[in-house]
Amino acid sequence: MAGLPMAERADDRDELRLDQLHVPFGPGLNDWPAGLVLHLTLQGDVVQGVEVEHLSVASGHRLPFWDEPWLRAAHGEEVTRGDVVRRRCAAHLDSAGRLLAVVGWDDVAARCRWLRDELLSGASREGIDGDLRRMVHRVGRSRALRWSIAGLGQLLADRARAAGVTGPALAADGDAYDRLLMWLNEVESGLGELDDTQLSAPDDRTGPRGRLDGPQPPSQALLDVLPELLTGAEFACARIIVASLDPDLDELALATVPGAAHA
């Protein structure tokens, strides 16, 4: 009626007959990966099925911003270790800010974004160390935050590895909360190398979301595991799970950039 999807009936996970509704989710949501559309099948407030669609990324031969230092190095340019660490830390703060905003921690999300911008502007370790550690401490000690996202989007390392996932989502070996802490821990551990002027290792191809020299861009693997992680979750948790993976759809164009995805 009036162009709205009509509910159907099907057995839910408890073998009850409930209305089944097909709902497109995204792409115009705040703090949502640009270009991502999820076609959800809902029964009540539970996700029963997921199809992932991504809109065309019109990047041409522009390198994905968050992966740029590694890809420039792959093309033979001189890139310092400080350059790659600074970009990785900024990317993780961007991802953490997005997840915290979705959870409703707007003030801490804003602090993550301020720190991200400071890093991208060339801030020194001394300039951000105190603010960063206070923010990480606040996140880590909050039982309310942990309670609100722990258990969501459980992705153990064996399953992640089998799906081709690399980077923080593999290393976290857990749920949305574990992935948030992994981002922040990697930022803390990288502070000491922000101003390292040595050239990055020529074989370093690990960007913020994983290896850039694998058979597919790292964000493609993150998209591939989304249906499994979302199926059975409550609808209200879907955005949290997506934000905890934070796929970058710009990476999907890597296969069209010579030497990028298979550097």
mmCIF file of C-alpha atoms in Angstrom, residues 9-238:
data_model
loop_
_atom_site.group_PDB
_atom_site.id
_atom_site.type_symbol
_atom_site.label_atom_id
_atom_site.label_comp_id
_atom_site.label_asym_id
_atom_site.label_seq_id
_atom_site.Cartn_x
_atom_site.Cartn_y
_atom_site.Cartn_z
ATOM 1 C CA ARG A 9 4.287 -14.551 7.643
ATOM 2 C CA ALA A 10 7.009 -17.069 8.390
ATOM 3 C CA ASP A 11 8.301 -19.194 11.252
ATOM 4 C CA ASP A 12 10.659 -17.287 13.528
ATOM 5 C CA ARG A 13 13.579 -18.828 15.424
ATOM 6 C CA ASP A 14 11.146 -20.022 18.143
ATOM 7 C CA GLU A 15 8.898 -21.689 15.537
ATOM 8 C CA LEU A 16 6.156 -19.087 15.988
ATOM 9 C CA ARG A 17 4.276 -17.549 13.075
ATOM 10 C CA LEU A 18 5.157 -13.860 13.027
ATOM 11 C CA ASP A 19 4.908 -11.094 10.494
ATOM 12 C CA GLN A 20 7.985 -10.933 8.301
ATOM 13 C CA LEU A 21 9.023 -7.525 7.005
ATOM 14 C CA HIS A 22 11.704 -6.671 4.461
ATOM 15 C CA VAL A 23 13.404 -3.390 5.348
ATOM 16 C CA PRO A 24 16.259 -1.522 3.621
ATOM 17 C CA PHE A 25 18.672 -0.068 6.169
ATOM 18 C CA GLY A 26 20.966 2.813 5.190
ATOM 19 C CA PRO A 27 22.668 4.521 3.487
ATOM 20 C CA GLY A 28 21.619 7.957 4.754
ATOM 21 C CA LEU A 29 22.072 7.334 8.488
ATOM 22 C CA ASN A 30 24.413 9.311 10.704
ATOM 23 C CA ASP A 31 27.652 7.471 11.497
ATOM 24 C CA TRP A 32 26.893 4.824 8.882
ATOM 25 C CA PRO A 33 29.387 3.580 6.258
ATOM 26 C CA ALA A 34 28.875 5.682 3.145
ATOM 27 C CA GLY A 35 27.206 3.701 0.361
ATOM 28 C CA LEU A 36 26.242 0.675 2.460
ATOM 29 C CA VAL A 37 22.689 -0.688 2.217
ATOM 30 C CA LEU A 38 21.486 -3.661 4.248
ATOM 31 C CA HIS A 39 18.295 -5.402 3.181
ATOM 32 C CA LEU A 40 17.011 -6.871 6.430
ATOM 33 C CA THR A 41 14.322 -9.476 6.945
ATOM 34 C CA LEU A 42 12.720 -8.785 10.324
ATOM 35 C CA GLN A 43 10.326 -10.766 12.446
ATOM 36 C CA GLY A 44 9.304 -8.707 15.406
ATOM 37 C CA ASP A 45 12.482 -6.904 16.433
ATOM 38 C CA VAL A 46 14.829 -9.730 15.423
ATOM 39 C CA VAL A 47 16.913 -9.834 12.241
ATOM 40 C CA GLN A 48 16.217 -13.113 10.431
ATOM 41 C CA GLY A 49 18.090 -12.481 7.197
ATOM 42 C CA VAL A 50 20.517 -9.979 5.656
ATOM 43 C CA GLU A 51 21.558 -9.081 2.132
ATOM 44 C CA VAL A 52 24.421 -6.636 1.738
ATOM 45 C CA GLU A 53 24.474 -4.089 -1.055
ATOM 46 C CA HIS A 54 26.930 -1.282 -1.630
ATOM 47 C CA LEU A 55 26.395 1.655 -3.897
ATOM 48 C CA SER A 56 29.016 2.409 -6.520
ATOM 49 C CA VAL A 57 32.110 4.125 -5.197
ATOM 50 C CA ALA A 58 33.006 6.770 -7.771
ATOM 51 C CA SER A 59 36.639 7.145 -6.728
ATOM 52 C CA GLY A 60 38.315 6.587 -10.089
ATOM 53 C CA HIS A 61 42.012 6.138 -9.314
ATOM 54 C CA ARG A 62 41.873 8.128 -6.076
ATOM 55 C CA LEU A 63 43.432 6.129 -3.268
ATOM 56 C CA PRO A 64 41.235 5.440 -0.231
ATOM 57 C CA PHE A 65 42.119 8.133 2.291
ATOM 58 C CA TRP A 66 42.716 5.864 5.288
ATOM 59 C CA ASP A 67 44.916 3.471 3.278
ATOM 60 C CA GLU A 68 46.815 6.106 1.335
ATOM 61 C CA PRO A 69 50.270 5.940 3.032
ATOM 62 C CA TRP A 70 50.577 2.161 2.555
ATOM 63 C CA LEU A 71 49.389 2.310 -1.034
ATOM 64 C CA ARG A 72 51.751 5.154 -1.882
ATOM 65 C CA ALA A 73 54.599 3.097 -0.427
ATOM 66 C CA ALA A 74 53.453 0.134 -2.523
ATOM 67 C CA HIS A 75 53.825 2.343 -5.591
ATOM 68 C CA GLY A 76 57.431 3.138 -4.687
ATOM 69 C CA GLU A 77 57.019 6.469 -2.889
ATOM 70 C CA GLU A 78 58.991 7.216 0.260
ATOM 71 C CA VAL A 79 56.697 7.096 3.274
ATOM 72 C CA THR A 80 57.926 7.347 6.852
ATOM 73 C CA ARG A 81 56.910 5.061 9.676
ATOM 74 C CA GLY A 82 55.505 8.093 11.435
ATOM 75 C CA ASP A 83 53.221 8.722 8.449
ATOM 76 C CA VAL A 84 51.681 5.248 8.540
ATOM 77 C CA VAL A 85 51.349 5.131 12.345
ATOM 78 C CA ARG A 86 49.727 8.570 12.422
ATOM 79 C CA ARG A 87 47.203 7.590 9.738
ATOM 80 C CA ARG A 88 46.430 4.280 11.467
ATOM 81 C CA CYS A 89 45.847 6.002 14.824
ATOM 82 C CA ALA A 90 43.631 8.643 13.227
ATOM 83 C CA ALA A 91 41.607 5.966 11.417
ATOM 84 C CA HIS A 92 41.051 4.029 14.637
ATOM 85 C CA LEU A 93 39.925 7.171 16.438
ATOM 86 C CA ASP A 94 37.526 7.864 13.577
ATOM 87 C CA SER A 95 36.093 4.345 13.895
ATOM 88 C CA ALA A 96 35.879 4.545 17.686
ATOM 89 C CA GLY A 97 34.130 7.912 17.453
ATOM 90 C CA ARG A 98 31.550 6.470 15.077
ATOM 91 C CA LEU A 99 30.797 3.511 17.353
ATOM 92 C CA LEU A 100 30.597 5.679 20.473
ATOM 93 C CA ALA A 101 28.241 8.081 18.707
ATOM 94 C CA VAL A 102 25.937 5.211 17.722
ATOM 95 C CA VAL A 103 25.901 4.009 21.332
ATOM 96 C CA GLY A 104 25.008 7.512 22.515
ATOM 97 C CA TRP A 105 28.327 8.554 24.002
ATOM 98 C CA ASP A 106 28.333 11.800 22.067
ATOM 99 C CA ASP A 107 30.806 13.716 24.230
ATOM 100 C CA VAL A 108 33.443 10.966 24.092
ATOM 101 C CA ALA A 109 32.777 10.499 20.374
ATOM 102 C CA ALA A 110 33.470 14.202 19.897
ATOM 103 C CA ARG A 111 36.709 13.844 21.856
ATOM 104 C CA CYS A 112 37.779 10.958 19.583
ATOM 105 C CA ARG A 113 37.121 13.102 16.533
ATOM 106 C CA TRP A 114 39.030 16.042 17.972
ATOM 107 C CA LEU A 115 42.016 13.782 18.647
ATOM 108 C CA ARG A 116 41.699 12.362 15.125
ATOM 109 C CA ASP A 117 41.838 15.838 13.625
ATOM 110 C CA GLU A 118 44.784 16.791 15.826
ATOM 111 C CA LEU A 119 46.724 13.764 14.608
ATOM 112 C CA LEU A 120 45.941 14.506 10.980
ATOM 113 C CA SER A 121 47.096 18.084 11.547
ATOM 114 C CA GLY A 122 50.487 16.871 12.782
ATOM 115 C CA ALA A 123 50.073 17.059 16.561
ATOM 116 C CA SER A 124 52.963 15.665 18.584
ATOM 117 C CA ARG A 125 52.687 12.936 21.170
ATOM 118 C CA GLU A 126 53.096 15.500 23.924
ATOM 119 C CA GLY A 127 50.224 17.533 22.511
ATOM 120 C CA ILE A 128 47.621 14.761 22.731
ATOM 121 C CA ASP A 129 48.975 12.157 25.148
ATOM 122 C CA GLY A 130 47.115 13.369 28.230
ATOM 123 C CA ASP A 131 43.770 13.884 26.476
ATOM 124 C CA LEU A 132 44.011 10.525 24.744
ATOM 125 C CA ARG A 133 44.815 8.542 27.860
ATOM 126 C CA ARG A 134 42.035 10.196 29.839
ATOM 127 C CA MET A 135 39.563 9.335 27.102
ATOM 128 C CA VAL A 136 40.751 5.715 26.873
ATOM 129 C CA HIS A 137 40.601 5.389 30.664
ATOM 130 C CA ARG A 138 37.038 6.694 30.724
ATOM 131 C CA VAL A 139 35.950 4.206 28.060
ATOM 132 C CA GLY A 140 37.708 1.295 29.720
ATOM 133 C CA ARG A 141 36.313 1.866 33.201
ATOM 134 C CA SER A 142 32.666 2.340 32.142
ATOM 135 C CA ARG A 143 30.590 -0.674 33.133
ATOM 136 C CA ALA A 144 27.553 0.895 31.474
ATOM 137 C CA LEU A 145 29.304 1.096 28.110
ATOM 138 C CA ARG A 146 30.586 -2.444 28.389
ATOM 139 C CA TRP A 147 27.142 -3.737 29.359
ATOM 140 C CA SER A 148 25.506 -1.942 26.419
ATOM 141 C CA ILE A 149 27.647 -3.499 23.667
ATOM 142 C CA ALA A 150 29.335 -6.607 25.116
ATOM 143 C CA GLY A 151 28.217 -9.780 23.347
ATOM 144 C CA LEU A 152 27.134 -7.986 20.176
ATOM 145 C CA GLY A 153 28.617 -9.140 16.889
ATOM 146 C CA GLN A 154 30.732 -11.923 18.355
ATOM 147 C CA LEU A 155 33.491 -12.727 15.854
ATOM 148 C CA LEU A 156 36.074 -15.165 17.174
ATOM 149 C CA ALA A 157 39.504 -15.273 15.574
ATOM 150 C CA ASP A 158 39.078 -18.679 13.927
ATOM 151 C CA ARG A 159 35.878 -17.598 12.206
ATOM 152 C CA ALA A 160 37.364 -14.225 11.246
ATOM 153 C CA ARG A 161 40.440 -15.863 9.755
ATOM 154 C CA ALA A 162 38.340 -18.335 7.765
ATOM 155 C CA ALA A 163 36.342 -15.415 6.328
ATOM 156 C CA GLY A 164 39.492 -13.563 5.269
ATOM 157 C CA VAL A 165 39.194 -10.879 7.966
ATOM 158 C CA THR A 166 42.486 -9.295 9.001
ATOM 159 C CA GLY A 167 43.506 -6.298 11.107
ATOM 160 C CA PRO A 168 41.838 -5.229 14.370
ATOM 161 C CA ALA A 169 38.654 -7.242 13.830
ATOM 162 C CA LEU A 170 40.753 -10.417 13.736
ATOM 163 C CA ALA A 171 43.066 -9.418 16.584
ATOM 164 C CA ALA A 172 40.142 -8.453 18.843
ATOM 165 C CA ASP A 173 38.889 -12.069 18.813
ATOM 166 C CA GLY A 174 35.540 -11.099 20.283
ATOM 167 C CA ASP A 175 32.584 -8.744 20.234
ATOM 168 C CA ALA A 176 31.843 -5.069 19.592
ATOM 169 C CA TYR A 177 33.337 -4.050 22.932
ATOM 170 C CA ASP A 178 36.550 -5.990 22.233
ATOM 171 C CA ARG A 179 36.892 -4.307 18.846
ATOM 172 C CA LEU A 180 36.453 -0.855 20.415
ATOM 173 C CA LEU A 181 39.188 -1.579 22.962
ATOM 174 C CA MET A 182 41.449 -2.951 20.233
ATOM 175 C CA TRP A 183 41.200 0.296 18.269
ATOM 176 C CA LEU A 184 42.004 2.392 21.333
ATOM 177 C CA ASN A 185 44.831 0.117 22.476
ATOM 178 C CA GLU A 186 46.456 0.334 19.048
ATOM 179 C CA VAL A 187 46.222 4.121 19.193
ATOM 180 C CA GLU A 188 47.909 4.195 22.605
ATOM 181 C CA SER A 189 50.673 1.845 21.501
ATOM 182 C CA GLY A 190 51.331 3.944 18.395
ATOM 183 C CA LEU A 191 51.876 7.263 20.165
ATOM 184 C CA GLY A 192 55.605 6.744 20.580
ATOM 185 C CA GLU A 193 56.136 6.391 16.827
ATOM 186 C CA LEU A 194 54.189 9.409 15.576
ATOM 187 C CA ASP A 195 57.323 11.347 14.683
ATOM 188 C CA ASP A 196 59.456 8.425 13.491
ATOM 189 C CA THR A 197 61.268 9.627 10.358
ATOM 190 C CA GLN A 198 62.573 6.220 9.297
ATOM 191 C CA LEU A 199 61.098 4.873 6.103
ATOM 192 C CA SER A 200 58.298 2.381 6.555
ATOM 193 C CA ALA A 201 59.117 -1.248 5.853
ATOM 194 C CA PRO A 202 58.732 -1.947 2.130
ATOM 195 C CA ASP A 203 56.629 -5.029 2.848
ATOM 196 C CA ASP A 204 54.266 -3.271 5.294
ATOM 197 C CA ARG A 205 50.848 -3.529 3.651
ATOM 198 C CA THR A 206 48.645 -3.598 6.755
ATOM 199 C CA GLY A 207 46.261 -0.666 6.797
ATOM 200 C CA PRO A 208 43.813 0.292 9.548
ATOM 201 C CA ARG A 209 41.309 -2.432 8.576
ATOM 202 C CA GLY A 210 43.741 -5.147 7.582
ATOM 203 C CA ARG A 211 46.090 -6.340 4.890
ATOM 204 C CA LEU A 212 45.956 -4.494 1.602
ATOM 205 C CA ASP A 213 47.878 -7.121 -0.374
ATOM 206 C CA GLY A 214 45.431 -9.978 0.109
ATOM 207 C CA PRO A 215 43.030 -11.519 -2.402
ATOM 208 C CA GLN A 216 40.388 -8.894 -1.555
ATOM 209 C CA PRO A 217 40.262 -5.489 0.151
ATOM 210 C CA PRO A 218 39.996 -5.834 3.945
ATOM 211 C CA SER A 219 36.602 -4.125 4.068
ATOM 212 C CA GLN A 220 35.153 -6.683 1.666
ATOM 213 C CA ALA A 221 35.803 -9.385 4.254
ATOM 214 C CA LEU A 222 34.130 -7.231 6.904
ATOM 215 C CA LEU A 223 31.068 -6.896 4.690
ATOM 216 C CA ASP A 224 31.059 -10.639 4.039
ATOM 217 C CA VAL A 225 30.739 -11.489 7.750
ATOM 218 C CA LEU A 226 27.970 -8.951 8.400
ATOM 219 C CA PRO A 227 25.034 -11.270 7.542
ATOM 220 C CA GLU A 228 26.274 -13.893 9.985
ATOM 221 C CA LEU A 229 26.833 -11.369 12.775
ATOM 222 C CA LEU A 230 23.499 -9.611 12.264
ATOM 223 C CA THR A 231 21.257 -12.652 11.877
ATOM 224 C CA GLY A 232 19.572 -13.315 15.204
ATOM 225 C CA ALA A 233 20.430 -9.886 16.607
ATOM 226 C CA GLU A 234 17.830 -7.389 17.700
ATOM 227 C CA PHE A 235 17.129 -4.672 15.171
ATOM 228 C CA ALA A 236 18.225 -1.983 17.644
ATOM 229 C CA CYS A 237 21.671 -3.611 17.816
ATOM 230 C CA ALA A 238 22.289 -3.716 14.066
#
